[in-house]
Amino acid sequence: SGSPFRIRRYFNLLRARAVRLSDLDAVTTAMVEFVVLLVFMASLVLASTQDDATPGTIFAIMTYVFEFYGALMFFPYVLQQRIRLGDISRRMNSTVIEP
């Protein structure tokens, strides 16, 4: 209808959803960071308390943990892209092309 009230309400709804998504993203990222910190600390303690621990072994373990961290931080982006591609594919497959 083009009524200013409906348009304002629509954009307020969009803004509220964007804020909720941003908050969810921040909470999720903080939780992942906390878990990775725990894994990093546990790996460091476990690696350094072994009887045959060497600096090279500890360094290798910490390198693997950092690689895991990098992959874990890249995962949400890959998942988001996969969801977008699935949505696009579903839309393309649902359209009917008539001659």
Coordinates of N, CA and C in Angstrom, one line a residue:
S1 N 0.8 -1.2 0.0 CA 0.0 0.0 0.0 C 0.9 1.3 0.0
G2 N 2.1 1.1 0.4 CA 3.0 2.3 0.4 C 2.8 3.2 1.6
S3 N 2.0 2.7 2.6 CA 1.8 3.6 3.7 C 3.1 3.8 4.6
P4 N 3.4 5.0 5.0 CA 4.6 5.2 5.7 C 4.7 4.4 7.0
F5 N 3.5 4.2 7.7 CA 3.5 3.4 8.9 C 4.0 2.0 8.6
R6 N 3.4 1.4 7.6 CA 3.8 0.0 7.2 C 5.2 -0.1 6.8
I7 N 5.7 0.8 6.1 CA 7.1 0.8 5.6 C 8.0 0.9 6.9
R8 N 7.7 1.9 7.8 CA 8.5 2.1 9.0 C 8.5 0.8 9.8
R9 N 7.3 0.2 10.0 CA 7.2 -1.0 10.8 C 8.1 -2.2 10.1
Y10 N 8.0 -2.3 8.8 CA 8.8 -3.3 8.1 C 10.3 -3.1 8.3
F11 N 10.8 -1.9 8.2 CA 12.2 -1.6 8.4 C 12.6 -1.8 9.8
N12 N 11.8 -1.4 10.8 CA 12.1 -1.6 12.2 C 12.2 -3.1 12.5
L13 N 11.3 -3.9 11.9 CA 11.4 -5.4 12.0 C 12.7 -5.9 11.5
L14 N 13.1 -5.4 10.3 CA 14.4 -5.9 9.7 C 15.6 -5.5 10.6
R15 N 15.5 -4.3 11.1 CA 16.6 -3.8 12.0 C 16.7 -4.6 13.3
A16 N 15.5 -5.0 13.8 CA 15.5 -5.8 15.1 C 16.1 -7.2 14.8
R17 N 15.8 -7.7 13.6 CA 16.3 -9.1 13.3 C 17.8 -9.0 13.0
A18 N 18.3 -7.9 12.4 CA 19.7 -7.8 12.2 C 20.5 -7.7 13.5
V19 N 19.9 -7.0 14.5 CA 20.5 -6.8 15.8 C 20.5 -8.2 16.5
R20 N 19.4 -8.9 16.4 CA 19.4 -10.3 17.0 C 20.5 -11.2 16.4
L21 N 20.6 -11.2 15.0 CA 21.6 -12.0 14.4 C 23.0 -11.6 14.8
S22 N 23.2 -10.3 14.9 CA 24.5 -9.8 15.3 C 24.9 -10.3 16.7
D23 N 23.9 -10.2 17.6 CA 24.1 -10.6 19.0 C 24.4 -12.1 19.1
L24 N 23.6 -12.9 18.3 CA 23.9 -14.3 18.2 C 25.2 -14.6 17.7
D25 N 25.7 -13.9 16.7 CA 27.0 -14.1 16.1 C 28.1 -13.8 17.2
A26 N 27.9 -12.7 17.9 CA 28.9 -12.4 19.0 C 28.9 -13.4 20.1
V27 N 27.8 -13.9 20.5 CA 27.8 -14.9 21.6 C 28.4 -16.2 21.1
T28 N 28.1 -16.6 19.9 CA 28.6 -17.8 19.3 C 30.1 -17.7 19.2
T29 N 30.6 -16.6 18.7 CA 32.1 -16.4 18.5 C 32.7 -16.4 19.9
A30 N 32.2 -15.8 20.9 CA 32.7 -15.8 22.2 C 32.8 -17.2 22.8
M31 N 31.8 -18.0 22.6 CA 31.8 -19.4 23.1 C 32.9 -20.2 22.4
V32 N 33.0 -20.0 21.1 CA 34.0 -20.8 20.4 C 35.4 -20.3 20.8
E33 N 35.6 -19.1 21.0 CA 36.9 -18.6 21.5 C 37.2 -19.2 22.9
F34 N 36.2 -19.2 23.8 CA 36.4 -19.8 25.1 C 36.8 -21.3 25.0
V35 N 36.1 -22.0 24.2 CA 36.4 -23.4 24.1 C 37.8 -23.6 23.5
V36 N 38.2 -22.8 22.5 CA 39.5 -23.0 22.0 C 40.6 -22.6 23.0
L37 N 40.3 -21.6 23.8 CA 41.2 -21.2 24.9 C 41.4 -22.4 25.9
L38 N 40.3 -23.0 26.2 CA 40.4 -24.2 27.1 C 41.2 -25.3 26.4
V39 N 40.9 -25.6 25.2 CA 41.7 -26.6 24.5 C 43.2 -26.3 24.4
F40 N 43.5 -25.0 24.1 CA 44.9 -24.6 24.0 C 45.6 -24.8 25.4
M41 N 44.9 -24.3 26.5 CA 45.5 -24.5 27.8 C 45.7 -25.9 28.2
A42 N 44.7 -26.8 27.9 CA 44.7 -28.2 28.3 C 45.8 -28.9 27.5
S43 N 46.0 -28.5 26.2 CA 47.0 -29.1 25.4 C 48.4 -28.7 25.9
L44 N 48.5 -27.4 26.2 CA 49.8 -27.0 26.8 C 50.2 -27.7 28.1
V45 N 49.2 -27.8 29.0 CA 49.5 -28.5 30.2 C 49.8 -30.0 30.0
L46 N 49.0 -30.6 29.2 CA 49.2 -32.1 28.9 C 50.5 -32.3 28.2
A47 N 50.9 -31.4 27.3 CA 52.1 -31.6 26.5 C 53.3 -31.4 27.4
S48 N 53.3 -30.4 28.3 CA 54.4 -30.0 29.1 C 54.6 -30.9 30.3
T49 N 53.6 -31.6 30.7 CA 53.7 -32.5 31.9 C 54.1 -33.9 31.6
Q50 N 54.3 -34.2 30.3 CA 54.8 -35.5 29.9 C 56.2 -35.7 30.3
D51 N 56.6 -36.9 30.7 CA 58.0 -37.2 31.1 C 59.0 -36.9 29.9
D52 N 58.6 -37.3 28.7 CA 59.5 -37.1 27.6 C 59.2 -35.9 26.7
A53 N 58.6 -34.8 27.4 CA 58.3 -33.6 26.7 C 59.6 -32.9 26.2
T54 N 59.6 -32.5 25.0 CA 60.7 -31.7 24.4 C 60.1 -30.4 23.9
P55 N 60.9 -29.4 23.8 CA 60.3 -28.1 23.2 C 59.7 -28.3 21.8
G56 N 60.4 -29.2 21.0 CA 59.8 -29.5 19.7 C 58.5 -30.1 19.7
T57 N 58.3 -31.1 20.6 CA 57.0 -31.7 20.7 C 55.9 -30.7 21.1
I58 N 56.2 -29.9 22.1 CA 55.3 -28.9 22.6 C 54.9 -27.9 21.5
F59 N 56.0 -27.5 20.8 CA 55.7 -26.6 19.7 C 54.8 -27.2 18.6
A60 N 55.1 -28.5 18.3 CA 54.3 -29.2 17.3 C 52.8 -29.3 17.7
I61 N 52.6 -29.6 19.0 CA 51.2 -29.7 19.5 C 50.5 -28.4 19.4
M62 N 51.2 -27.3 19.8 CA 50.6 -26.0 19.8 C 50.3 -25.5 18.4
T63 N 51.2 -25.9 17.5 CA 51.0 -25.6 16.0 C 49.7 -26.3 15.6
Y64 N 49.5 -27.5 15.9 CA 48.3 -28.2 15.5 C 47.0 -27.5 16.1
V65 N 47.1 -27.1 17.4 CA 46.0 -26.4 18.0 C 45.7 -25.1 17.3
F66 N 46.7 -24.4 16.9 CA 46.5 -23.1 16.2 C 45.9 -23.4 14.8
E67 N 46.3 -24.5 14.2 CA 45.7 -24.8 12.9 C 44.2 -25.2 13.1
F68 N 43.9 -25.9 14.1 CA 42.5 -26.3 14.5 C 41.7 -25.0 14.7
Y69 N 42.3 -24.1 15.4 CA 41.6 -22.8 15.7 C 41.3 -22.0 14.4
G70 N 42.3 -22.0 13.5 CA 42.1 -21.3 12.2 C 41.0 -21.9 11.4
A71 N 40.9 -23.3 11.4 CA 39.9 -24.0 10.7 C 38.5 -23.8 11.3
L72 N 38.5 -23.7 12.6 CA 37.3 -23.5 13.4 C 36.7 -22.2 13.1
M73 N 37.5 -21.2 13.1 CA 37.1 -19.8 12.8 C 36.6 -19.6 11.4
F74 N 37.1 -20.4 10.5 CA 36.7 -20.3 9.1 C 35.4 -21.1 8.8
F75 N 35.1 -22.0 9.7 CA 33.9 -22.9 9.5 C 32.6 -22.1 9.4
P76 N 32.3 -21.1 10.2 CA 31.0 -20.4 10.0 C 30.8 -19.8 8.7
Y77 N 31.9 -19.2 8.1 CA 31.8 -18.6 6.8 C 31.5 -19.7 5.7
V78 N 32.1 -20.9 5.8 CA 31.8 -21.9 4.9 C 30.4 -22.4 5.0
L79 N 29.9 -22.5 6.3 CA 28.6 -23.0 6.5 C 27.6 -21.9 5.9
Q80 N 27.9 -20.7 6.1 CA 27.0 -19.6 5.6 C 26.9 -19.6 4.1
Q81 N 28.1 -19.8 3.5 CA 28.1 -19.9 2.0 C 27.3 -21.1 1.5
R82 N 27.4 -22.3 2.2 CA 26.7 -23.5 1.8 C 25.2 -23.3 1.9
I83 N 24.8 -22.6 3.0 CA 23.4 -22.3 3.2 C 22.9 -21.4 2.0
R84 N 23.6 -20.4 1.7 CA 23.2 -19.5 0.6 C 23.1 -20.2 -0.7
L85 N 24.1 -21.1 -1.0 CA 24.1 -21.8 -2.3 C 22.9 -22.8 -2.3
G86 N 22.6 -23.4 -1.2 CA 21.4 -24.3 -1.1 C 20.1 -23.5 -1.3
D87 N 20.1 -22.3 -0.8 CA 18.9 -21.5 -1.0 C 18.7 -21.1 -2.4
I88 N 19.8 -20.7 -3.0 CA 19.8 -20.3 -4.4 C 19.4 -21.4 -5.3
S89 N 20.0 -22.6 -5.0 CA 19.7 -23.8 -5.8 C 18.2 -24.2 -5.7
R90 N 17.7 -24.1 -4.5 CA 16.3 -24.4 -4.3 C 15.4 -23.4 -5.0
R91 N 15.7 -22.2 -5.0 CA 14.9 -21.2 -5.7 C 15.0 -21.4 -7.2
M92 N 16.1 -21.7 -7.7 CA 16.3 -22.0 -9.2 C 15.5 -23.2 -9.6
N93 N 15.5 -24.2 -8.8 CA 14.9 -25.5 -9.1 C 13.3 -25.4 -9.0
S94 N 12.9 -24.4 -8.2 CA 11.4 -24.3 -8.0 C 10.8 -23.4 -9.0
T95 N 11.5 -22.7 -9.8 CA 10.9 -21.8 -10.8 C 10.6 -22.6 -12.0
V96 N 9.4 -22.3 -12.5 CA 8.9 -23.0 -13.7 C 9.1 -22.1 -14.9
I97 N 9.9 -22.6 -15.9 CA 10.1 -21.9 -17.1 C 9.1 -22.4 -18.2
E98 N 8.2 -21.5 -18.6 CA 7.3 -21.9 -19.6 C 7.7 -21.2 -21.0
P99 N 7.6 -22.0 -22.0 CA 7.9 -21.4 -23.3 C 6.9 -20.4 -23.8

